[in-house]
Short mmCIF file of C-alpha atoms in Angstrom, two decimals:
data_model
loop_
_atom_site.label_atom_id
_atom_site.label_comp_id
_atom_site.label_asym_id
_atom_site.label_seq_id
_atom_site.Cartn_x
_atom_site.Cartn_y
_atom_site.Cartn_z
CA UNK E 215 -22.70 39.46 -50.27
CA UNK E 216 -21.40 36.61 -52.42
CA UNK E 217 -20.21 34.89 -49.25
CA UNK E 218 -20.54 31.11 -48.91
CA UNK E 219 -21.02 29.73 -45.39
CA UNK E 220 -21.40 26.20 -44.09
CA UNK E 221 -24.76 25.65 -42.41
CA UNK E 222 -26.70 22.89 -40.70
CA UNK E 223 -30.33 21.81 -40.55
CA UNK E 224 -32.93 20.67 -38.00
CA UNK E 225 -35.56 18.11 -39.04
CA UNK E 226 -38.59 18.41 -36.74
CA UNK E 227 -41.35 15.81 -36.50
CA UNK E 228 -44.18 15.83 -34.01
CA UNK E 229 -47.05 13.64 -32.81
CA UNK E 230 -49.57 14.95 -33.56
CA UNK E 231 -48.26 16.87 -36.57
CA UNK E 232 -49.19 20.37 -37.62
CA UNK E 233 -47.67 22.02 -34.54
CA UNK E 234 -46.00 25.46 -34.68
CA UNK E 235 -42.21 25.68 -34.52
CA UNK E 236 -40.52 28.62 -32.83
CA UNK E 237 -36.79 28.92 -33.57
CA UNK E 238 -34.86 31.20 -31.22
CA UNK E 239 -38.16 32.86 -30.24
CA UNK E 240 -39.42 33.46 -33.77
CA UNK E 241 -42.24 31.56 -35.46
CA UNK E 242 -40.68 29.47 -38.22
CA UNK E 243 -42.80 26.74 -39.80
CA UNK E 244 -45.09 23.85 -38.93
CA UNK E 245 -43.74 20.49 -37.79
CA UNK E 246 -42.78 17.60 -40.05
CA UNK E 247 -40.43 19.86 -41.95
CA UNK E 248 -36.77 20.82 -42.09
CA UNK E 249 -35.30 24.10 -40.91
CA UNK E 250 -32.31 24.95 -43.10
CA UNK E 251 -29.56 27.57 -43.38
CA UNK E 252 -28.80 27.43 -39.65
CA UNK E 253 -25.48 28.51 -38.21
CA UNK E 254 -23.61 25.96 -36.13
CA UNK E 255 -24.18 26.16 -32.39
CA UNK E 256 -27.13 25.82 -30.03
CA UNK E 257 -30.61 26.97 -31.05
CA UNK E 258 -33.66 27.23 -28.81
CA UNK E 259 -36.55 25.25 -30.25
CA UNK E 260 -40.14 25.45 -29.01
CA UNK E 261 -43.06 23.44 -30.40
CA UNK E 262 -46.67 24.37 -29.64
CA UNK E 263 -50.11 23.11 -30.61
CA UNK E 264 -53.45 24.29 -29.26
CA UNK E 265 -54.75 21.97 -26.56
CA UNK E 266 -51.33 20.37 -25.90
CA UNK E 267 -48.49 21.01 -23.49
CA UNK E 268 -45.66 22.92 -25.14
CA UNK E 269 -42.26 21.37 -25.84
CA UNK E 270 -38.98 23.24 -25.49
CA UNK E 271 -35.32 22.32 -25.84
CA UNK E 272 -31.89 23.66 -26.68
CA UNK E 273 -30.95 21.86 -29.90
CA UNK E 274 -27.37 21.61 -31.17
CA UNK E 275 -26.65 22.24 -34.86
CA UNK E 276 -23.50 21.18 -36.66
CA UNK E 277 -22.39 22.44 -40.02
CA UNK E 278 -23.17 20.15 -42.97
CA UNK E 279 -25.24 17.83 -40.75
CA UNK E 280 -28.91 17.34 -39.87
CA UNK E 281 -30.17 17.27 -36.28
CA UNK E 282 -33.27 15.07 -36.00
CA UNK E 283 -35.87 16.07 -33.41
CA UNK E 284 -38.89 13.89 -32.57
CA UNK E 285 -41.52 15.58 -30.42
CA UNK E 286 -44.42 13.88 -28.64
CA UNK E 287 -47.00 16.41 -27.48
CA UNK E 288 -49.27 15.54 -24.54
CA UNK E 289 -52.89 16.79 -24.43
CA UNK E 290 -53.58 19.22 -21.61
CA UNK E 291 -56.78 17.30 -20.89
CA UNK E 292 -56.54 13.60 -21.69
CA UNK E 293 -59.52 11.40 -22.46
CA UNK E 294 -59.94 8.29 -20.30
CA UNK E 295 -62.22 5.47 -21.44
CA UNK E 296 -63.03 2.19 -19.65
CA UNK E 297 -62.05 -1.00 -21.45
CA UNK E 298 -63.57 -3.38 -18.89
CA UNK E 299 -66.42 -2.97 -16.43
CA UNK E 300 -66.77 -6.14 -14.34
CA UNK E 301 -63.33 -6.20 -12.73
CA UNK E 302 -59.79 -7.17 -13.74
CA UNK E 303 -56.81 -8.54 -11.84
CA UNK E 304 -53.16 -9.41 -12.57
CA UNK E 305 -52.80 -7.90 -16.05
CA UNK E 306 -49.54 -8.86 -17.76
CA UNK E 307 -48.19 -7.81 -21.16
CA UNK E 308 -46.38 -10.10 -23.59
CA UNK E 309 -42.81 -9.53 -24.79
CA UNK E 310 -44.03 -8.10 -28.11
CA UNK E 311 -45.94 -5.43 -26.13
CA UNK E 312 -49.07 -5.94 -28.23
CA UNK E 313 -51.28 -8.13 -26.03
CA UNK E 314 -52.39 -7.90 -22.40
CA UNK E 315 -53.61 -10.99 -20.55
CA UNK E 316 -55.77 -10.56 -17.48
CA UNK E 317 -58.11 -12.37 -15.09
CA UNK E 318 -61.79 -11.47 -15.05
CA UNK E 319 -64.13 -12.82 -12.39
CA UNK E 320 -67.71 -11.95 -13.24
CA UNK E 321 -70.40 -11.93 -10.60
CA UNK E 322 -73.49 -13.90 -11.58
CA UNK E 323 -75.73 -10.92 -10.82
CA UNK E 324 -73.98 -8.64 -13.33
CA UNK E 325 -75.67 -8.02 -16.65
CA UNK E 326 -72.63 -8.43 -18.92
CA UNK E 327 -71.66 -10.64 -21.87
CA UNK E 328 -68.27 -11.19 -20.29
CA UNK E 329 -67.49 -14.62 -18.85
CA UNK E 330 -65.13 -15.46 -16.02
CA UNK E 331 -61.68 -16.70 -16.93
CA UNK E 332 -58.43 -15.49 -18.47
CA UNK E 333 -58.80 -12.94 -21.27
CA UNK E 334 -56.46 -11.38 -23.83
CA UNK E 335 -56.68 -7.78 -25.04
CA UNK E 336 -55.16 -7.11 -28.48
CA UNK E 337 -53.51 -3.68 -28.37
CA UNK E 338 -53.32 -3.49 -32.16
CA UNK E 339 -57.11 -3.54 -32.43
CA UNK E 340 -59.78 -0.96 -31.78
CA UNK E 341 -59.93 -1.20 -28.01
CA UNK E 342 -62.96 0.85 -27.05
CA UNK E 343 -65.50 -1.92 -27.46
CA UNK E 344 -63.34 -4.52 -25.81
CA UNK E 345 -65.59 -7.51 -25.38
CA UNK E 346 -66.90 -7.36 -28.96
CA UNK E 347 -63.74 -6.60 -30.90
CA UNK E 348 -60.32 -6.47 -29.29
CA UNK E 349 -60.59 -9.11 -26.57
CA UNK E 350 -60.83 -12.85 -26.55
CA UNK E 351 -61.49 -15.42 -23.85
CA UNK E 352 -58.39 -17.59 -23.69
CA UNK E 353 -59.20 -19.93 -20.78
CA UNK E 354 -62.83 -19.86 -19.61
CA UNK E 355 -63.76 -21.13 -16.18
CA UNK E 356 -64.96 -24.73 -16.17
CA UNK E 357 -66.48 -26.97 -13.53
CA UNK E 358 -63.05 -28.52 -13.05
CA UNK E 359 -60.87 -25.38 -13.12
CA UNK E 360 -61.78 -21.85 -12.00
CA UNK E 361 -59.07 -19.85 -13.78
CA UNK E 362 -60.63 -16.63 -12.52
CA UNK E 363 -59.51 -17.59 -9.00
CA UNK E 364 -55.83 -17.58 -9.99
CA UNK E 365 -53.35 -15.57 -7.93
CA UNK E 366 -50.90 -14.60 -10.67
CA UNK E 367 -50.14 -14.87 -14.39
CA UNK E 368 -46.68 -15.19 -15.92
CA UNK E 369 -45.71 -15.38 -19.60
CA UNK E 370 -42.81 -17.13 -21.29
CA UNK E 371 -40.26 -14.92 -23.13
CA UNK E 372 -41.44 -16.41 -26.44
CA UNK E 373 -45.11 -15.65 -25.58
CA UNK E 374 -46.20 -19.21 -26.32
CA UNK E 375 -46.79 -20.37 -22.73
CA UNK E 376 -48.49 -19.06 -19.63
CA UNK E 377 -47.88 -20.05 -16.02
CA UNK E 378 -51.09 -19.75 -13.99
CA UNK E 379 -50.65 -19.69 -10.23
CA UNK E 380 -53.74 -21.05 -8.49
CA UNK E 381 -52.15 -21.10 -5.02
CA UNK E 382 -48.74 -21.63 -3.42
CA UNK E 383 -48.76 -25.33 -4.27
CA UNK E 384 -50.80 -25.44 -7.44
CA UNK E 385 -49.99 -24.18 -10.95
CA UNK E 386 -51.07 -24.75 -14.52
CA UNK E 387 -48.66 -24.51 -17.44
CA UNK E 388 -50.77 -23.56 -20.44
CA UNK E 389 -50.04 -23.58 -24.18
CA UNK E 390 -51.30 -20.28 -25.62
CA UNK E 391 -51.60 -21.72 -29.11
CA UNK E 392 -54.44 -23.88 -27.85
CA UNK E 393 -52.84 -27.05 -29.17
CA UNK E 394 -52.59 -28.69 -25.75
CA UNK E 395 -54.62 -28.54 -22.56
CA UNK E 396 -53.09 -26.83 -19.49
CA UNK E 397 -50.88 -29.14 -17.44
CA UNK E 398 -51.07 -29.12 -13.65
CA UNK E 399 -47.86 -28.86 -11.64
CA UNK E 400 -46.99 -28.39 -7.98
CA UNK E 401 -44.03 -26.07 -8.56
CA UNK E 402 -43.17 -23.23 -10.92
CA UNK E 403 -39.42 -23.26 -10.26
CA UNK E 404 -38.24 -25.43 -13.21
CA UNK E 405 -40.35 -23.49 -15.71
CA UNK E 406 -39.35 -20.08 -14.37
CA UNK E 407 -35.67 -21.07 -14.33
CA UNK E 408 -35.86 -22.01 -18.02
CA UNK E 409 -37.56 -18.70 -18.85
CA UNK E 410 -34.96 -16.70 -16.89
CA UNK E 411 -32.18 -18.44 -18.84
CA UNK E 412 -33.92 -17.57 -22.13
CA UNK E 413 -34.16 -13.89 -21.13
CA UNK E 414 -30.53 -13.87 -20.01
CA UNK E 415 -29.43 -15.51 -23.28
CA UNK E 416 -31.17 -12.82 -25.35
CA UNK E 417 -29.61 -10.02 -23.31
CA UNK E 418 -26.22 -11.72 -23.58
CA UNK E 419 -26.63 -11.81 -27.37
CA UNK E 420 -27.30 -8.07 -27.40
CA UNK E 421 -24.34 -7.27 -25.14
CA UNK E 422 -22.07 -9.39 -27.39
CA UNK E 423 -23.41 -7.56 -30.45
CA UNK E 424 -22.30 -4.22 -29.01
CA UNK E 425 -19.11 -5.64 -27.47
CA UNK E 426 -19.88 -4.17 -24.07
CA UNK E 427 -17.36 -3.95 -21.28
CA UNK E 428 -17.70 -6.51 -18.44
CA UNK E 429 -19.30 -3.84 -16.24
CA UNK E 430 -21.85 -2.80 -18.87
CA UNK E 431 -22.51 -6.42 -19.81
CA UNK E 432 -23.41 -7.15 -16.20
CA UNK E 433 -25.75 -4.15 -16.09
CA UNK E 434 -27.38 -4.91 -19.45
CA UNK E 435 -28.03 -8.54 -18.44
CA UNK E 436 -29.63 -7.69 -15.09
CA UNK E 437 -33.28 -8.89 -14.91
CA UNK E 438 -34.40 -5.35 -13.99
CA UNK E 439 -32.65 -3.72 -16.94
CA UNK E 440 -35.09 -2.77 -19.72
CA UNK E 441 -33.94 -2.83 -23.35
CA UNK E 442 -35.66 -0.46 -25.76
CA UNK E 443 -37.93 -1.72 -28.57
CA UNK E 444 -35.23 -0.93 -31.16
CA UNK E 445 -32.70 -2.84 -29.00
CA UNK E 446 -30.21 0.04 -29.19
CA UNK E 447 -30.65 1.39 -25.66
CA UNK E 448 -31.33 0.18 -22.13
CA UNK E 449 -32.47 1.86 -18.94
CA UNK E 450 -31.10 0.93 -15.52
CA UNK E 451 -30.70 2.39 -12.06
CA UNK E 452 -27.84 2.76 -9.61
CA UNK E 453 -27.26 4.62 -6.36
CA UNK E 454 -25.57 8.00 -6.45
CA UNK E 455 -22.13 8.53 -4.96
CA UNK E 456 -23.55 9.35 -1.53
CA UNK E 457 -25.79 6.29 -1.63
CA UNK E 458 -28.87 8.27 -0.56
CA UNK E 459 -30.85 8.22 -3.83
CA UNK E 460 -31.51 6.22 -6.99
CA UNK E 461 -30.37 7.52 -10.35
CA UNK E 462 -31.95 6.19 -13.53
CA UNK E 463 -29.74 6.13 -16.62
CA UNK E 464 -30.23 5.35 -20.30
CA UNK E 465 -27.30 3.81 -22.13
CA UNK E 466 -27.40 4.74 -25.81
CA UNK E 467 -25.64 2.20 -28.06
CA UNK E 468 -26.67 3.77 -31.38
CA UNK E 469 -23.81 3.83 -33.88
CA UNK E 470 -23.21 6.39 -35.14
CA UNK E 471 -24.64 8.76 -32.55
CA UNK E 472 -26.85 11.51 -33.94
CA UNK E 473 -25.99 15.19 -33.67
CA UNK E 474 -26.03 16.15 -29.99
CA UNK E 475 -26.61 12.58 -28.79
CA UNK E 476 -24.57 11.04 -25.97
CA UNK E 477 -23.78 7.45 -25.08
CA UNK E 478 -25.32 7.82 -21.61
CA UNK E 479 -27.96 10.05 -20.04
CA UNK E 480 -29.10 10.66 -16.48
CA UNK E 481 -32.89 10.63 -16.76
CA UNK E 482 -34.02 11.31 -13.21
CA UNK E 483 -32.94 11.08 -9.56
CA UNK E 484 -35.41 9.82 -6.93
CA UNK E 485 -35.30 9.04 -3.22
CA UNK E 486 -34.46 5.55 -2.04
CA UNK E 487 -38.01 4.96 -0.79
CA UNK E 488 -39.61 6.21 -4.00
CA UNK E 489 -41.72 3.70 -5.92
CA UNK E 490 -40.83 4.50 -9.52
CA UNK E 491 -41.09 2.34 -12.61
CA UNK E 492 -40.14 2.87 -16.25
CA UNK E 493 -41.55 1.51 -19.49
CA UNK E 494 -40.27 2.28 -22.96
CA UNK E 495 -42.44 4.35 -25.24
CA UNK E 496 -42.67 2.59 -28.65
CA UNK E 497 -40.39 5.10 -30.44
CA UNK E 498 -37.40 4.13 -28.20
CA UNK E 499 -36.75 7.87 -27.71
CA UNK E 500 -39.05 8.43 -24.75
CA UNK E 501 -39.74 6.72 -21.42
CA UNK E 502 -42.99 6.32 -19.53
CA UNK E 503 -42.30 7.02 -15.86
CA UNK E 504 -44.84 5.83 -13.26
CA UNK E 505 -44.62 7.02 -9.65
CA UNK E 506 -46.62 6.05 -6.58
CA UNK E 507 -47.83 8.99 -4.48
CA UNK E 508 -47.54 7.24 -1.12
CA UNK E 509 -44.27 5.44 -1.77
CA UNK E 510 -45.92 2.30 -0.44
CA UNK E 511 -47.18 -0.81 -2.15
CA UNK E 512 -49.73 -1.72 -3.29
CA UNK E 513 -49.99 1.62 -5.06
CA UNK E 514 -53.53 2.98 -5.29
CA UNK E 515 -52.73 6.49 -6.54
CA UNK E 516 -49.87 7.93 -8.55
CA UNK E 517 -48.80 9.79 -11.65
CA UNK E 518 -47.59 8.94 -15.15
CA UNK E 519 -45.08 11.06 -17.07
CA UNK E 520 -43.56 10.97 -20.53
CA UNK E 521 -39.90 11.97 -20.53
CA UNK E 522 -37.21 12.05 -23.20
CA UNK E 523 -34.27 9.71 -22.67
CA UNK E 524 -32.01 12.66 -21.84
CA UNK E 525 -34.34 13.67 -18.99
CA UNK E 526 -35.80 16.73 -20.74
CA UNK E 527 -39.48 17.57 -21.34
CA UNK E 528 -40.75 15.58 -18.39
CA UNK E 529 -44.50 15.98 -19.00
CA UNK E 530 -47.28 14.63 -16.81
CA UNK E 531 -49.80 12.48 -18.66
CA UNK E 532 -52.05 11.45 -15.79
CA UNK E 533 -52.47 11.70 -12.02
CA UNK E 534 -54.92 9.68 -9.95
CA UNK E 535 -55.93 6.10 -9.28
CA UNK E 536 -53.55 3.56 -10.78
CA UNK E 537 -51.77 0.31 -10.06
CA UNK E 538 -47.98 0.45 -10.30
CA UNK E 539 -46.70 -2.22 -12.66
CA UNK E 540 -49.85 -2.09 -14.80
CA UNK E 541 -49.08 0.80 -17.14
CA UNK E 542 -48.80 -0.26 -20.79
CA UNK E 543 -48.47 1.84 -23.99
CA UNK E 544 -50.18 0.65 -27.16
CA UNK E 545 -47.79 -0.27 -30.02
CA UNK E 546 -48.57 2.96 -31.92
CA UNK E 547 -48.09 5.09 -28.79
CA UNK E 548 -51.52 6.69 -29.11
CA UNK E 549 -52.82 5.37 -25.77
CA UNK E 550 -51.64 4.31 -22.34
CA UNK E 551 -53.49 1.41 -20.70
CA UNK E 552 -53.74 1.46 -16.91
CA UNK E 553 -55.36 -0.62 -14.16
CA UNK E 554 -57.32 1.72 -11.90
CA UNK E 555 -60.27 2.06 -9.53
CA UNK E 556 -62.35 5.25 -9.67
CA UNK E 557 -65.03 3.93 -7.34
CA UNK E 558 -63.89 2.46 -4.03
CA UNK E 559 -66.84 0.09 -4.00
CA UNK E 560 -65.95 -1.28 -7.46
CA UNK E 561 -63.11 -3.61 -8.48
CA UNK E 562 -60.17 -2.37 -10.60
CA UNK E 563 -60.64 -2.21 -14.36
CA UNK E 564 -58.56 -1.44 -17.43
CA UNK E 565 -58.74 2.10 -18.82
CA UNK E 566 -57.28 3.72 -21.94
CA UNK E 567 -55.70 7.18 -21.70
CA UNK E 568 -55.77 8.76 -25.17
CA UNK E 569 -52.73 10.85 -26.10
CA UNK E 570 -54.07 11.85 -29.53
#
């Protein structure tokens, strides 16, 4: 027709790749490609792959611009593998999100190479043969100190120190580099106060970088506010106008905003008595939402969902035994590590849920 029109494009990537793309109901191409010659407006996009839950969304297209879409597909039947067998307690992840520390207390009648003490699990390693490859014994029990009897573990923001709570009046401050022996102390307050100030200082640096308003600066610096791995977003909660439910929001500080992106999203609304926690998925575009079935703590059963930051494509990953507060994604996003008990007569252990 010799008519020139302005068009836009959609770039679609998926994990795993090789999924089918349906544009406005018609099969287009496979993922990890660009759909071109699209008229401006809203297009319905659906991504499917055999064995995975489908993904669907209304995607805006603007003339002369590219809309980027990142899809994470969840297997319909996930694979769960044990990482420990003799019992684990108080797992805690470092600030880099690549190492989990935990307490293991091994019974003398168990036939296992594992020793009692404080262990570290490297999430960047192959984690299905934990006690031969990915784990290391950081502080083994000795005749003088039974680290496996500790009540709690806490890590410094710089990941170089660990506070080990033995009881209400006894702590050890340990150097994780191994240069110095753990130091006994009767109180954790001075150490924890220093660590809180370090966390606050980092959040203050980020809020200054984005020149946030006083209200947003207060929210972004709150201890419960979680900044994304790319440090361009944070998730927080506040009560709705009626004050009868919690609303979780993501503040998006990306500059410039991508096509169709907003500076704030409402992710989900839950009841006031709901026990819900969020972790960031490594791509900073999705959240891992953990919910307790009973609404009471300690949580013994719940569900885990992956949800986009705008609240769409809320997909269940897992439902069953789990400990709230002990749900950790691996750095590459291929697995979710949980603390769970599948046998009531056995202690909790770490398990890996494979997403691909």
